[in-house]
PDB file of C-alpha atoms in Angstrom:
ATOM      1  CA  MET A   1     136.239 101.692  21.408  1.00  0.00           C
ATOM      2  CA  ASP A   2     139.601 103.482  21.807  1.00  0.00           C
ATOM      3  CA  GLY A   3     140.604 102.485  18.244  1.00  0.00           C
ATOM      4  CA  LEU A   4     137.294 103.737  16.839  1.00  0.00           C
ATOM      5  CA  LEU A   5     137.680 107.041  18.709  1.00  0.00           C
ATOM      6  CA  PHE A   6     141.201 107.385  17.315  1.00  0.00           C
ATOM      7  CA  VAL A   7     139.946 106.768  13.755  1.00  0.00           C
ATOM      8  CA  LEU A   8     137.236 109.422  14.170  1.00  0.00           C
ATOM      9  CA  ILE A   9     139.765 111.956  15.466  1.00  0.00           C
ATOM     10  CA  LEU A  10     142.097 111.113  12.564  1.00  0.00           C
ATOM     11  CA  GLU A  11     139.302 111.585  10.021  1.00  0.00           C
ATOM     12  CA  VAL A  12     138.457 114.985  11.509  1.00  0.00           C
ATOM     13  CA  SER A  13     142.123 116.010  11.356  1.00  0.00           C
ATOM     14  CA  LEU A  14     142.395 114.960   7.679  1.00  0.00           C
ATOM     15  CA  LEU A  15     139.252 116.898   6.884  1.00  0.00           C
ATOM     16  CA  GLN A  16     140.677 120.005   8.540  1.00  0.00           C
ATOM     17  CA  ILE A  17     143.963 119.580   6.632  1.00  0.00           C
ATOM     18  CA  ARG A  18     142.107 119.324   3.319  1.00  0.00           C
ATOM     19  CA  ILE A  19     140.109 122.436   4.102  1.00  0.00           C
ATOM     20  CA  LEU A  20     143.282 124.343   4.939  1.00  0.00           C
ATOM     21  CA  GLU A  21     144.931 123.059   1.761  1.00  0.00           C
ATOM     22  CA  LYS A  22     142.079 124.255  -0.418  1.00  0.00           C
ATOM     23  CA  SER A  23     142.041 127.630   1.284  1.00  0.00           C
ATOM     24  CA  SER A  24     145.796 128.020   0.847  1.00  0.00           C
ATOM     25  CA  VAL A  25     145.581 127.030  -2.839  1.00  0.00           C
ATOM     26  CA  ARG A  26     142.892 129.621  -3.397  1.00  0.00           C
ATOM     27  CA  ASN A  27     144.952 132.244  -1.647  1.00  0.00           C
ATOM     28  CA  VAL A  28     148.006 131.355  -3.724  1.00  0.00           C
ATOM     29  CA  GLN A  29     146.038 131.413  -6.969  1.00  0.00           C
ATOM     30  CA  GLN A  30     144.500 134.760  -6.089  1.00  0.00           C
ATOM     31  CA  HIS A  31     147.782 136.485  -5.334  1.00  0.00           C
ATOM     32  CA  GLU A  32     149.736 134.968  -8.331  1.00  0.00           C
ATOM     33  CA  LEU A  33     153.190 134.230  -7.069  1.00  0.00           C
ATOM     34  CA  ALA A  34     155.717 136.792  -8.164  1.00  0.00           C
ATOM     35  CA  ASN A  35     158.728 134.575  -8.698  1.00  0.00           C
ATOM     36  CA  LYS A  36     159.641 131.035  -9.514  1.00  0.00           C
ATOM     37  CA  SER A  37     160.971 130.210  -6.038  1.00  0.00           C
ATOM     38  CA  ASP A  38     157.537 130.772  -4.593  1.00  0.00           C
ATOM     39  CA  GLN A  39     156.062 128.417  -7.190  1.00  0.00           C
ATOM     40  CA  GLN A  40     158.609 125.714  -6.335  1.00  0.00           C
ATOM     41  CA  GLU A  41     157.871 126.111  -2.642  1.00  0.00           C
ATOM     42  CA  LEU A  42     154.183 125.795  -3.368  1.00  0.00           C
ATOM     43  CA  GLU A  43     154.765 122.603  -5.348  1.00  0.00           C
ATOM     44  CA  LYS A  44     156.900 121.182  -2.556  1.00  0.00           C
ATOM     45  CA  LEU A  45     154.169 122.068  -0.043  1.00  0.00           C
ATOM     46  CA  SER A  46     151.612 120.316  -2.217  1.00  0.00           C
ATOM     47  CA  ARG A  47     153.773 117.187  -2.503  1.00  0.00           C
ATOM     48  CA  ASP A  48     154.365 117.133   1.263  1.00  0.00           C
ATOM     49  CA  ARG A  49     150.671 117.465   1.933  1.00  0.00           C
ATOM     50  CA  LEU A  50     149.929 114.682  -0.542  1.00  0.00           C
ATOM     51  CA  VAL A  51     152.426 112.426   1.242  1.00  0.00           C
ATOM     52  CA  ASP A  52     150.899 113.319   4.620  1.00  0.00           C
ATOM     53  CA  ASN A  53     147.429 112.537   3.336  1.00  0.00           C
ATOM     54  CA  SER A  54     148.624 109.171   2.051  1.00  0.00           C
ATOM     55  CA  ASN A  55     150.263 108.394   5.384  1.00  0.00           C
ATOM     56  CA  HIS A  56     147.106 109.375   7.254  1.00  0.00           C
ATOM     57  CA  GLU A  57     144.963 107.186   4.995  1.00  0.00           C
ATOM     58  CA  LEU A  58     147.311 104.212   5.494  1.00  0.00           C
ATOM     59  CA  ILE A  59     147.262 104.701   9.271  1.00  0.00           C
ATOM     60  CA  THR A  60     143.458 104.931   9.231  1.00  0.00           C
ATOM     61  CA  LYS A  61     143.135 101.740   7.171  1.00  0.00           C
ATOM     62  CA  ARG A  62     145.554  99.937   9.473  1.00  0.00           C
ATOM     63  CA  TYR A  63     143.499 100.862  12.577  1.00  0.00           C
ATOM     64  CA  LEU A  64     140.322  99.854  10.788  1.00  0.00           C
ATOM     65  CA  TRP A  65     141.863  96.487   9.937  1.00  0.00           C
ATOM     66  CA  GLU A  66     142.957  96.035  13.560  1.00  0.00           C
ATOM     67  CA  ILE A  67     139.417  96.824  14.793  1.00  0.00           C
ATOM     68  CA  GLN A  68     137.948  94.344  12.310  1.00  0.00           C
ATOM     69  CA  MET A  69     140.464  91.717  13.447  1.00  0.00           C
ATOM     70  CA  LEU A  70     139.493  92.273  17.105  1.00  0.00           C
ATOM     71  CA  GLU A  71     135.790  91.966  16.285  1.00  0.00           C
ATOM     72  CA  SER A  72     136.504  88.783  14.300  1.00  0.00           C
ATOM     73  CA  ASP A  73     138.457  87.320  17.232  1.00  0.00           C
ATOM     74  CA  GLU A  74     135.552  88.099  19.597  1.00  0.00           C
ATOM     75  CA  LYS A  75     133.063  86.437  17.222  1.00  0.00           C
ATOM     76  CA  ILE A  76     135.329  83.378  16.881  1.00  0.00           C
ATOM     77  CA  ALA A  77     135.610  83.102  20.697  1.00  0.00           C
ATOM     78  CA  SER A  78     131.807  83.435  21.020  1.00  0.00           C
ATOM     79  CA  PHE A  79     131.269  80.725  18.395  1.00  0.00           C
ATOM     80  CA  LYS A  80     133.751  78.455  20.197  1.00  0.00           C
ATOM     81  CA  ASP A  81     131.867  78.962  23.487  1.00  0.00           C
ATOM     82  CA  GLN A  82     128.535  78.171  21.814  1.00  0.00           C
ATOM     83  CA  ILE A  83     129.978  75.041  20.204  1.00  0.00           C
ATOM     84  CA  ARG A  84     131.433  73.916  23.556  1.00  0.00           C
ATOM     85  CA  ASP A  85     128.099  74.519  25.360  1.00  0.00           C
ATOM     86  CA  ALA A  86     126.161  72.701  22.634  1.00  0.00           C
ATOM     87  CA  THR A  87     128.572  69.752  22.856  1.00  0.00           C
ATOM     88  CA  ARG A  88     128.163  69.536  26.631  1.00  0.00           C
ATOM     89  CA  ASN A  89     124.360  69.766  26.385  1.00  0.00           C
ATOM     90  CA  ALA A  90     124.325  67.039  23.739  1.00  0.00           C
ATOM     91  CA  LYS A  91     126.487  64.785  25.930  1.00  0.00           C
ATOM     92  CA  ALA A  92     124.226  65.403  28.947  1.00  0.00           C
ATOM     93  CA  GLN A  93     121.067  64.679  26.917  1.00  0.00           C
ATOM     94  CA  LEU A  94     122.634  61.539  25.480  1.00  0.00           C
ATOM     95  CA  CYS A  95     123.580  60.332  28.980  1.00  0.00           C
ATOM     96  CA  TYR A  96     120.050  61.064  30.248  1.00  0.00           C
ATOM     97  CA  ALA A  97     118.516  59.208  27.280  1.00  0.00           C
ATOM     98  CA  GLU A  98     120.740  56.178  27.880  1.00  0.00           C
ATOM     99  CA  LYS A  99     119.797  56.071  31.589  1.00  0.00           C
ATOM    100  CA  TRP A 100     116.084  56.482  30.765  1.00  0.00           C
ATOM    101  CA  ILE A 101     116.265  53.628  28.221  1.00  0.00           C
ATOM    102  CA  ASN A 102     118.038  51.375  30.752  1.00  0.00           C
ATOM    103  CA  ALA A 103     115.487  52.187  33.481  1.00  0.00           C
ATOM    104  CA  THR A 104     112.569  51.525  31.107  1.00  0.00           C
ATOM    105  CA  ALA A 105     114.083  48.195  30.081  1.00  0.00           C
ATOM    106  CA  GLU A 106     114.552  47.183  33.743  1.00  0.00           C
ATOM    107  CA  ALA A 107     110.949  48.123  34.518  1.00  0.00           C
ATOM    108  CA  VAL A 108     109.670  46.024  31.617  1.00  0.00           C
ATOM    109  CA  ASP A 109     111.805  43.082  32.768  1.00  0.00           C
ATOM    110  CA  LEU A 110     110.450  43.348  36.315  1.00  0.00           C
ATOM    111  CA  ARG A 111     106.892  43.572  35.018  1.00  0.00           C
ATOM    112  CA  PHE A 112     107.254  40.316  33.138  1.00  0.00           C
ATOM    113  CA  GLN A 113     109.101  38.638  36.042  1.00  0.00           C
ATOM    114  CA  VAL A 114     106.301  39.334  38.600  1.00  0.00           C
ATOM    115  CA  LYS A 115     103.717  36.557  38.535  1.00  0.00           C
ATOM    116  CA  PRO A 116     100.019  37.563  38.747  1.00  0.00           C
ATOM    117  CA  LYS A 117      98.101  36.517  41.864  1.00  0.00           C
ATOM    118  CA  PRO A 118      95.402  33.850  41.429  1.00  0.00           C
ATOM    119  CA  LEU A 119      91.796  34.968  41.421  1.00  0.00           C
ATOM    120  CA  PRO A 120      89.928  34.597  44.756  1.00  0.00           C
ATOM    121  CA  ASN A 121      87.362  31.824  45.317  1.00  0.00           C
ATOM    122  CA  LYS A 122      83.806  32.837  44.435  1.00  0.00           C
ATOM    123  CA  ASP A 123      82.138  31.065  47.383  1.00  0.00           C
ATOM    124  CA  HIS A 124      84.596  32.579  49.821  1.00  0.00           C
ATOM    125  CA  GLU A 125      83.956  36.058  48.438  1.00  0.00           C
ATOM    126  CA  LEU A 126      80.176  35.574  48.623  1.00  0.00           C
ATOM    127  CA  ARG A 127      80.404  34.356  52.234  1.00  0.00           C
ATOM    128  CA  VAL A 128      82.573  37.312  53.226  1.00  0.00           C
ATOM    129  CA  HIS A 129      80.207  39.674  51.430  1.00  0.00           C
ATOM    130  CA  GLY A 130      77.216  38.196  53.284  1.00  0.00           C
ATOM    131  CA  GLU A 131      78.926  38.535  56.666  1.00  0.00           C
ATOM    132  CA  ILE A 132      79.916  42.124  55.961  1.00  0.00           C
ATOM    133  CA  ALA A 133      76.376  42.961  54.774  1.00  0.00           C
ATOM    134  CA  GLN A 134      74.899  41.367  57.924  1.00  0.00           C
ATOM    135  CA  THR A 135      77.312  43.330  60.105  1.00  0.00           C
ATOM    136  CA  TYR A 136      76.324  46.576  58.403  1.00  0.00           C
ATOM    137  CA  GLU A 137      72.631  45.741  58.811  1.00  0.00           C
ATOM    138  CA  LEU A 138      73.090  45.123  62.551  1.00  0.00           C
ATOM    139  CA  GLU A 139      75.008  48.355  62.986  1.00  0.00           C
ATOM    140  CA  THR A 140      72.363  50.223  60.992  1.00  0.00           C
ATOM    141  CA  LYS A 141      69.598  48.769  63.170  1.00  0.00           C
ATOM    142  CA  GLU A 142      71.451  49.721  66.361  1.00  0.00           C
ATOM    143  CA  ARG A 143      71.993  53.231  65.056  1.00  0.00           C
ATOM    144  CA  GLU A 144      68.301  53.549  64.182  1.00  0.00           C
ATOM    145  CA  GLU A 145      67.288  52.369  67.688  1.00  0.00           C
ATOM    146  CA  LEU A 146      69.706  54.843  69.263  1.00  0.00           C
ATOM    147  CA  LEU A 147      68.358  57.570  67.005  1.00  0.00           C
ATOM    148  CA  GLU A 148      64.784  56.780  68.077  1.00  0.00           C
ATOM    149  CA  GLN A 149      65.814  56.801  71.748  1.00  0.00           C
ATOM    150  CA  TRP A 150      67.519  60.139  71.354  1.00  0.00           C
ATOM    151  CA  ARG A 151      64.471  61.551  69.541  1.00  0.00           C
ATOM    152  CA  THR A 152      62.182  60.380  72.375  1.00  0.00           C
ATOM    153  CA  ARG A 153      64.554  61.778  74.971  1.00  0.00           C
ATOM    154  CA  TYR A 154      64.797  65.040  73.064  1.00  0.00           C
ATOM    155  CA  ALA A 155      60.992  65.342  72.937  1.00  0.00           C
ATOM    156  CA  GLU A 156      60.675  64.590  76.680  1.00  0.00           C
ATOM    157  CA  ASP A 157      63.465  66.997  77.597  1.00  0.00           C
ATOM    158  CA  THR A 158      61.968  69.674  75.370  1.00  0.00           C
ATOM    159  CA  ALA A 159      58.530  69.254  76.989  1.00  0.00           C
ATOM    160  CA  ARG A 160      60.031  69.263  80.496  1.00  0.00           C
ATOM    161  CA  ILE A 161      62.103  72.349  79.775  1.00  0.00           C
ATOM    162  CA  SER A 162      59.049  74.069  78.269  1.00  0.00           C
ATOM    163  CA  ARG A 163      57.001  73.315  81.405  1.00  0.00           C
ATOM    164  CA  HIS A 164      59.821  74.523  83.612  1.00  0.00           C
ATOM    165  CA  VAL A 165      60.161  77.705  81.582  1.00  0.00           C
ATOM    166  CA  THR A 166      56.392  78.271  81.779  1.00  0.00           C
ATOM    167  CA  GLU A 167      56.411  77.772  85.572  1.00  0.00           C
ATOM    168  CA  GLN A 168      59.373  80.057  86.008  1.00  0.00           C
ATOM    169  CA  ARG A 169      57.732  82.666  83.802  1.00  0.00           C
ATOM    170  CA  GLU A 170      54.542  82.470  85.893  1.00  0.00           C
ATOM    171  CA  LYS A 171      56.577  82.734  89.106  1.00  0.00           C
ATOM    172  CA  LEU A 172      58.416  85.687  87.678  1.00  0.00           C
ATOM    173  CA  ARG A 173      55.124  87.357  86.759  1.00  0.00           C
ATOM    174  CA  VAL A 174      53.691  86.768  90.257  1.00  0.00           C
ATOM    175  CA  THR A 175      56.920  87.918  91.885  1.00  0.00           C
ATOM    176  CA  THR A 176      57.009  91.022  89.703  1.00  0.00           C
ATOM    177  CA  ALA A 177      53.394  91.866  90.547  1.00  0.00           C
ATOM    178  CA  ARG A 178      54.075  91.269  94.260  1.00  0.00           C
ATOM    179  CA  ARG A 179      57.158  93.419  94.092  1.00  0.00           C
ATOM    180  CA  LEU A 180      55.172  96.229  92.470  1.00  0.00           C
ATOM    181  CA  GLU A 181      52.537  95.983  95.232  1.00  0.00           C
ATOM    182  CA  LEU A 182      55.203  96.019  97.928  1.00  0.00           C
ATOM    183  CA  GLN A 183      56.920  98.926  96.207  1.00  0.00           C
ATOM    184  CA  LYS A 184      53.663 100.876  96.213  1.00  0.00           C
ATOM    185  CA  LEU A 185      53.098  99.992  99.887  1.00  0.00           C
ATOM    186  CA  TYR A 186      56.667 100.978 100.693  1.00  0.00           C
ATOM    187  CA  ASP A 187      56.239 104.279  98.889  1.00  0.00           C
ATOM    188  CA  LEU A 188      52.975 104.862 100.798  1.00  0.00           C
ATOM    189  CA  HIS A 189      54.592 104.074 104.164  1.00  0.00           C
ATOM    190  CA  ALA A 190      57.593 106.179 103.247  1.00  0.00           C
ATOM    191  CA  GLY A 191      55.259 109.106 102.535  1.00  0.00           C
ATOM    192  CA  GLU A 192      53.454 108.553 105.825  1.00  0.00           C
ATOM    193  CA  MET A 193      56.777 108.368 107.690  1.00  0.00           C
ATOM    194  CA  ARG A 194      57.942 111.569 106.063  1.00  0.00           C
ATOM    195  CA  ALA A 195      54.622 113.239 106.971  1.00  0.00           C
ATOM    196  CA  TRP A 196      54.878 111.943 110.567  1.00  0.00           C
ATOM    197  CA  LEU A 197      58.474 113.158 110.888  1.00  0.00           C
ATOM    198  CA  THR A 198      57.470 116.536 109.487  1.00  0.00           C
ATOM    199  CA  PHE A 199      54.581 116.677 111.948  1.00  0.00           C
ATOM    200  CA  LYS A 200      56.889 115.774 114.840  1.00  0.00           C
ATOM    201  CA  ARG A 201      59.377 118.454 113.866  1.00  0.00           C
ATOM    202  CA  GLU A 202      56.640 121.052 113.483  1.00  0.00           C
ATOM    203  CA  ARG A 203      55.031 120.020 116.814  1.00  0.00           C
ATOM    204  CA  ALA A 204      58.364 120.132 118.614  1.00  0.00           C
ATOM    205  CA  ALA A 205      59.053 123.559 117.151  1.00  0.00           C
ATOM    206  CA  ARG A 206      55.561 124.741 118.131  1.00  0.00           C
ATOM    207  CA  LEU A 207      55.888 123.378 121.688  1.00  0.00           C
ATOM    208  CA  ALA A 208      59.294 124.994 121.977  1.00  0.00           C
ATOM    209  CA  ARG A 209      57.852 128.322 120.847  1.00  0.00           C
ATOM    210  CA  GLU A 210      54.923 127.960 123.268  1.00  0.00           C
ATOM    211  CA  GLU A 211      57.249 127.020 126.138  1.00  0.00           C
ATOM    212  CA  HIS A 212      59.494 129.958 125.336  1.00  0.00           C
ATOM    213  CA  ALA A 213      56.499 132.317 125.161  1.00  0.00           C
ATOM    214  CA  LYS A 214      55.095 130.888 128.390  1.00  0.00           C
ATOM    215  CA  ALA A 215      58.408 131.334 130.197  1.00  0.00           C
ATOM    216  CA  ALA A 216      58.723 134.873 128.850  1.00  0.00           C
ATOM    217  CA  ALA A 217      55.168 135.678 129.923  1.00  0.00           C
ATOM    218  CA  THR A 218      55.826 134.207 133.375  1.00  0.00           C
ATOM    219  CA  ARG A 219      58.959 136.308 133.741  1.00  0.00           C
ATOM    220  CA  ILE A 220      57.152 139.433 132.573  1.00  0.00           C
ATOM    221  CA  GLN A 221      54.204 138.696 134.852  1.00  0.00           C
ATOM    222  CA  SER A 222      56.497 138.137 137.827  1.00  0.00           C
ATOM    223  CA  TRP A 223      58.403 141.338 137.089  1.00  0.00           C
ATOM    224  CA  TRP A 224      55.156 143.294 136.723  1.00  0.00           C
ATOM    225  CA  ARG A 225      53.694 141.819 139.892  1.00  0.00           C
ATOM    226  CA  GLY A 226      56.843 142.707 141.801  1.00  0.00           C
ATOM    227  CA  LEU A 227      56.755 146.227 140.397  1.00  0.00           C
ATOM    228  CA  MET A 228      53.106 146.626 141.409  1.00  0.00           C
ATOM    229  CA  VAL A 229      53.851 145.279 144.864  1.00  0.00           C
ATOM    230  CA  ARG A 230      56.817 147.556 145.344  1.00  0.00           C
ATOM    231  CA  ARG A 231      54.966 150.642 144.166  1.00  0.00           C
ATOM    232  CA  ALA A 232      51.585 149.620 145.569  1.00  0.00           C
ATOM    233  CA  LEU A 233      49.770 149.910 142.316  1.00  0.00           C
ATOM    234  CA  GLY A 234      46.495 148.431 141.217  1.00  0.00           C
ATOM    235  CA  ALA A 235      45.339 145.618 143.485  1.00  0.00           C
ATOM    236  CA  PHE A 236      48.154 146.391 145.876  1.00  0.00           C
ATOM    237  CA  LYS A 237      47.181 150.013 146.724  1.00  0.00           C
ATOM    238  CA  HIS A 238      46.317 149.003 150.260  1.00  0.00           C
ATOM    239  CA  LEU A 239      49.941 148.261 150.842  1.00  0.00           C
ATOM    240  CA  ARG A 240      50.690 151.966 150.494  1.00  0.00           C
ATOM    241  CA  ASN A 241      48.569 152.873 153.554  1.00  0.00           C
ATOM    242  CA  SER A 242      50.071 150.023 155.538  1.00  0.00           C
ATOM    243  CA  LYS A 243      53.534 151.266 154.730  1.00  0.00           C
ATOM    244  CA  LYS A 244      52.679 154.794 155.873  1.00  0.00           C
ATOM    245  CA  SER A 245      51.223 153.558 159.163  1.00  0.00           C
ATOM    246  CA  ALA A 246      54.282 151.446 159.748  1.00  0.00           C
ATOM    247  CA  VAL A 247      56.498 154.481 159.229  1.00  0.00           C
ATOM    248  CA  LYS A 248      54.482 156.560 161.668  1.00  0.00           C
ATOM    249  CA  LYS A 249      54.672 153.869 164.294  1.00  0.00           C
ATOM    250  CA  LYS A 250      58.416 153.810 164.008  1.00  0.00           C
ATOM    251  CA  LYS A 251      58.596 157.553 164.603  1.00  0.00           C
TER     252      LYS A 251
END
C-alpha cells in the first residue's frame, strides 16, 4: 500500500512538472528570446527536464516492479499453503480409508467365524406356546372375574350412596323447613318480648309520673290544709272564734 501511494504521488508530481514545462515553453515562445544565451539556457532547461522525466519514469517502473514482485511472493506463499493443506488432508483421508478397510475386513472375518445356532425343536416350541397360551387364558379369566366383581361392587356402592344422598337431602329439607318455622316463632317471640319490654317501660314511666303527681298533690293539699287551719278559712272558720275566746280568757 505504501509503494502504491508513493507511485500515485510520483505520477501527480510528473504531471505537474509537465504542465509547468508546457506553460514555460509557451511563455518563452510568446516573448521570443532576445539573445542567444537565453536560447541556450532554454535548451539546457529542456534537456534537464527531459532527464528528470526519464529518471522519474525509471523510478516509477522500479516501484511498480517491486509491488508486482511482492504480490507474486504473496500468491506463491498462498499456493504453498494450499498445497500443504491439500497434502495433509489427502494423507488424513488415506489413513481413514485404510483403517475403514481394515475394520470392514475384520468384521467380515468375524461374521464368517461365528457359527449359527441350531434351530429349536418344534415339539418343544409347541409345548411352550401351549403353556404360555394357557397361562394367558387363566390370567384373562381372573381379570374378567375381578372386573365383574368390581362392576357389581360399583353398582352396589353407587346405589347405597344414592340412597344416602336422598336421605340426607330429605333430612336437610326437613331441617330447613323446621329451621324456618323456628325462625318465624323466634321472630314472633322477639316481637312480643320487645312489645312487653316497651309496655313495661311505658307503665313504669306512667306509674312514676302518677306517683310524682300524687306526692305533689299530697304536698300541695297538706300545705293548703295547714294554711286554712292557720288562717281559719273555709271549713276551719270556727277556729277563729275559738282563738278569740281563748285570747279574752287570757286577758
